[in-house]
Amino acid sequence: MLSRPKPGESEVDLLRFQSQFLAAGATPAVQLVKKGSRRAGDANLEQPPLQDHRDVVMLDSLPDLPPALVPAPPKRARPSPGHLLPEHEDPEERLNRHDQHITAVLTKIIERDTSSVPVNLPVSSGVAFPPVFHCSQGRQGKQAAAGKKSIFAQEIAARRASGAKVSPVREVESVLDPPESTMTCEALTPREWGSQPPWNSYSFQGPHLVTGKGLKSQEAEQEAQTIHEENVARLQALAPEEILQEQQRLLAQLDPSLVAFLKSHSRTREQAEEKPTREQKPGRPSAEVTGKEAIAPTSASVPRQESELEPETPALALPVTPQKEWLHMDTVELEKLHWTQDLPPLRRQQTQERMQARFSLQGELLAPDMDLPTHLGLHHHGEEAERAGYSLQELFHLTRSQVSQQRALALHVLAQVIGRAQAGEFGDRLVGSVLRLLLDAGFLFLLRFSLDDRVDGVIAAAVRALRALLVAPGDEELLDSAFSWYHGALVFALMPSQEDKEDEDEDEEPPAEKAKTKSSEEGNRPPSDLARHDVIKGLLATNLLPRLRYVLEVTCPGPSVVLDILTVLIRLARHSLESATRVLECPRLVETVVREFLPTSWSPVGSGPTSSLHQVPCAPAMKLLRVLASASRNIAARLLSGFDLWSCLSRFIAEDPQDLALPLEEAEALSTEAFRLWAVAASYGLGSDVYRELYPVLMRALQAVPKELSSPPPRPLALQRIASLLTLLTQLTLAASRIAPEPNSYSAEASLLASPSSITWTQVSGLQPLVEPCLKQTLKLLPRPEMWSALGPVPTACLLFLDAYYQAWSQQPGLCPEDWLQDMERLSEGLLLPLLKHPSLGSLWDSLGCCSPLCNPQSCAVTPETVSSLVSLGCAGGCPPLSLAGSASPFPFLTALLSLLNTLGRIHKGLCAQLATVLAAPGLQNYFLRCVSPVAAPHLTPFSAWALRHEYHLQYLALTLAQRAATLQPPVSGTDTVLCHSMALALLGRLLPGSEHLAHELMLSCVFRLEFLPEGASGGPEAADFSDRLSLGSGGDLGCGRGTLLAQACQDLPSIRSCYLTHCSLARASLLASQALYRGELRRVPALLLPVPKEPLLPTDWPFLPLIQLYHRASDTPSGLPPADTVGTALRALQWVLILESWRPRALWAVSPAARLARLMCVFLVDSELFRETPVQRLVAALLARLCQPEVLPNLNLDCPLPGLTSFPDLYANFLEHFEAVSFGDHLFGALILLPLQRRFSVTLRLALFGEHVGALRALGLPLTQLPVSLECYTAPPEDNLALLQLYFRALVTGALRPHWCPVLYAVAVAHVNSFIFSQDPNNSICQCQAELQLANCMCPEGMELAADDVTCMASILLPAVVNYGSQALARGVFGETYEGLVIGLPGDPSLLQVTVKVLYHDSVLTASAELCPRFASILEHLQYSTQVCHLTCPNHPGLGDQEGNHKTTL
């Protein structure tokens, strides 16, 4: 079958389809019939079309050039072949025969007589023709021509009118007066016609339609008057009804176009001859009806009637009355003159109704009741004209104005509004987010269109608005201030972390293929769709970078525009590695930035404002290169080698900021960014060669640091420059390290590490004597908080340099270890130990909790202007002083101090115990206690991820120091060790991407160390056994106590650690990159841009991760793993979970009891043999007992959503199937089956067992003595689900549920059925009776159809329903007639249950009933057992007292 052409196919494809169609010889869908030639008439009409001749379009026969656009030859009308005109027919007769219109009577046409019209020759004059008319000349007294005419035409008409000396028509009154209402004749009813004056009282001044124009001048007026008089006479002779009838007939016969012409002509004459009747009161209709109105068509007066019936609006009080003589004021439009009136009074808001937000020209939000003067330019003639300010909708409308100044003003105001919104100035005064509203309205692409404007002012305003939108205020300042912190140069990518729904496929794909697929899909998506999920990607898809390059290179904008563009480029580079690569690869963009804004020579620039930044160095350009270099090692290498940046860096570093021909602040900022760019390059091991050349310069700058620190007051820019210099020296010192490659590593990375660095130790060994005095000088200001906070990151940078210095010194192979050990002792005794004992340091430890984002989640709350598609840190307005990023934050300094202490303790083991005394600080202890408390971590936002990463650095370094101290010297107090271990467990589950090395080291050192489990050696197992024996609700262990299991788990900690290192392994590439960063292996560092933190590295239930992986692996491969591997993994995981449940319960507080139960069920679903292993059974039984504790069991909620599960009922259904298949009556398996069947859980679980898996009841042989929870959890409250009660009754009657098969559920079913049948509810007796009869009929229909003589079986079915509702005589009569003397009477009126139970308890009854009906014997047995259960569960039940004849049984 041939395919149809599709959209997008070319002409070649169409020709190919045509050739295929012709070759196939198929029948066309449309038959082409050629008409004959019009010249040949009907000769060719009957000829069939040729079969071999088809209309085929051949491109070869077409000319190469298009035809010339010349006028086509005139067409001559020819009659159609089917309708030939007769040759001898008069056209006039044919017209009269076919035309039945009223115009057929107008056959007498008199041609115009022009013989008497005088012809005047033009008169010669000495002036130019036509004379120039000036608008300033007065035109009073001249006729105002109707219609819209030019000034020249009006002058000509006025001269003709004055030359002919015709009396001027009455001038048109001002259109500003309200129009006078008139009544037309069609508006009058027949009754009203009688009250009108007679027709002869009206003065018909002359004909309106017939004027006689075209006739001879002598006969024209006379003929027209004669016709007019005849018409008037005929009208006067007719009655009003006849006039209306004739009028309707004329309207029906006339052509609608002719009617429209008459209406327009009549309306024009009315406007020209309207009488001045403004003296009448407004709203009073006029009673005058002219003759022309009497004959006006009805259709012409209907719209006038509607408009006249409306109430008249009052006249506008305009400050100036418009005149028709004014230019373009021929037709005055009243609705467009409302803005000239005075403003209406400001409407006061009386209710809580929301009003539209309005902003000033500076972006300030104006209050709805704010009354501002009009000279401020905030009032306009739009909606709510009385309110000052512009709404967002009006500003959007103004951006599309044809006036460039209005477009620029609107963009400027929008930029101000965005800036104030991101700064949080609006707060709760606005409903919703301004940014989200603007982005949804298409503001992003409006800015992109404005960038393509030709006007420089509009481009500048668009760039400013783009900067306000993309760059959040305070973000860059925060990142710059933290550059010199512990790994402060590492930042997360500022891109959205939410994945598109299209990318969330169930099938897992390799990362490389997934990245390729995602990039190809993003390339095919439109920019609007991309911008909905990611604003930066949407902008880059609109060719933003080439346009910005064009603006910088060609238009040469002003300094503010240049700075805005550079800031926008910095934000684009921080987005992701892909965005940074696109900025680098944009043609001539980076080249233009380096050439124009980082020149090596320039004219001196003064301190005042400059007119242009081109060929002038600026710090944002250097910062752009630094941010690009931070994205990856490859980009840094391409920048340094392709743009000759080393010469540029040398130019700005070699000279002091005071010597640069720039303003001092700009020079210091430029020098700071130059140091930071070099530090980033040194982080990759680049730039070592330049160090030898600039070594004197760096030494001179380092020697000048003490002088700058002592100069009061210290300038922030100067301190940032000093910190950047120290950070550069830190990276250069690390480059001099000699890191030995890992054993058995022969890769290219190992060979690269083994190669010597171009920086030797002798080149950096002289830096420490210059940095240490700077540190001592800054530590003198520690007791003065205001001076200490003013120092900024300088003390932190000094400590980090000393850390790197001693780390590199200890790795030098040819030096004597005694030298650096002695120097470390000197530093410790002279500087560090006194510092640790200083009271001011204690105050820093005490302020950790106040500045911690983990302890204060509200400090990381999302701002109202946060947009998911545009990521920002949200640091508008700066950070509070008591915050992690604030000026008084202790985190940077304490983190650097702990890093130095760890390095010294790792190298010099003898100093570890002395340095570890810092961990005993009360402030640190209290901080750890707050961190391990069961409080949820802050919601993961860009700012919280950045802040938490720095906080986790301090926690990790403190734990590492504690581990080193505990390894060398066991702690005296176990409380501190337990706290540190709890802190390590909490930190392991919180670490973010980029900290893979920290997580790996925690599992190696702290988490699975026996030193951090003092309970194992201090009677912890024995205490666990004693606690289990004291627990009254404990179900008992299967042959082994919990203490024995815990002791064995402590001995197996190395195996447990190996298990978790295997199953909790992180991505190898990420782990190697993180190790290179934290170990200082500069040549293996791939990038300083961290991945987007979507979630922590490990899930919250990471202790159960090996069990989950076993379950998934067994589901994917039905054969499963080898038994030894499976058993070992499950055993180690269960041992670790038991340790945490027993000694570290806070570590599992984030895992709900329901999630823990689901993870334990995975052990039984792995295969058919794992749960049979004795060690596994003991561990699962111990963990199940922990879940069934009275303080834990109430928190077991199976209805809430569980992580990793679609729903618990689905898991339970799978669990039941597996139980039926492989359990073979295992009691532990049965206990897990029974636990979710408690009464308070969903009835779906019980219906699944008794409805779909009723066969499993025979294998649930768990005795009541081994039930982990109380039986009352299953029997109370009584069951109210009728479907489940029917299933209970069916299982009891059919024998599927028996006491020796399933004792627990048998007791539960009997209790619920008995409670349902014997419930006493007088208010619902009828419904209860019907439900019980229905239950009996549905579950045992054969019992309702027994013979009448089988009284026993019928009584067994009907007795509960009958006896319960007062038919006591019937019950006693039946049993009395059948079994005499067996119904024991009690004093008074005994309860019905007493009567029934006493009858059923007698042995003879059971024997007789068994002989008569075996089914009745089974029912009697069930009811007898139910009495025992009722006594156990309801000891106060009426009728079950210690009376004679009762057979009470206790378990």
Coordinates of C-alpha atoms in Angstrom, one line a residue, residues 1032-1040 1177 1180-1182 1184-1186 1188 1225-1235 1238 1259-1271 1274 1301-1305 1451:
L1032 CA 6.4 -9.2 80.7
G1033 CA 5.3 -8.8 77.1
S1034 CA 8.2 -10.6 75.6
G1035 CA 7.5 -13.7 73.6
G1036 CA 10.8 -15.4 74.4
D1037 CA 13.7 -16.2 72.3
L1038 CA 14.1 -19.4 70.3
G1039 CA 16.8 -21.1 72.3
C1040 CA 19.2 -18.2 72.5
Q1177 CA 16.1 -17.3 62.9
V1180 CA 15.0 -12.2 63.3
A1181 CA 13.2 -13.4 66.4
A1182 CA 15.2 -11.0 68.5
L1184 CA 10.8 -9.1 66.0
A1185 CA 10.7 -9.0 69.8
R1186 CA 12.1 -5.5 69.7
C1188 CA 6.7 -5.9 69.6
G1225 CA 4.6 -24.3 59.3
D1226 CA 7.6 -22.4 60.4
H1227 CA 6.6 -20.6 63.6
L1228 CA 8.8 -17.5 63.0
F1229 CA 7.4 -17.1 59.5
G1230 CA 3.9 -17.5 61.0
A1231 CA 4.6 -14.8 63.6
L1232 CA 5.4 -12.4 60.9
I1233 CA 2.3 -13.4 59.1
L1234 CA 0.2 -12.8 62.2
L1235 CA 1.7 -9.5 63.2
Q1238 CA -4.1 -7.1 64.4
A1259 CA 0.2 -23.9 58.3
L1260 CA -0.2 -21.2 60.9
G1261 CA 0.4 -23.4 63.8
L1262 CA 2.0 -20.8 66.1
P1263 CA 0.8 -21.5 69.6
L1264 CA -0.7 -18.8 71.7
T1265 CA 2.2 -19.0 74.1
Q1266 CA 4.6 -17.8 71.4
L1267 CA 2.5 -15.0 70.1
P1268 CA 4.7 -11.9 70.3
V1269 CA 1.8 -9.6 71.1
S1270 CA -1.3 -9.8 73.3
L1271 CA -4.3 -11.7 72.0
Y1274 CA -6.6 -9.2 67.6
W1301 CA -4.1 -26.1 62.9
C1302 CA -4.2 -22.4 63.7
P1303 CA -4.8 -21.7 67.4
V1304 CA -4.4 -17.9 67.2
L1305 CA -6.6 -17.2 64.3
L1451 CA -4.8 -21.2 79.3

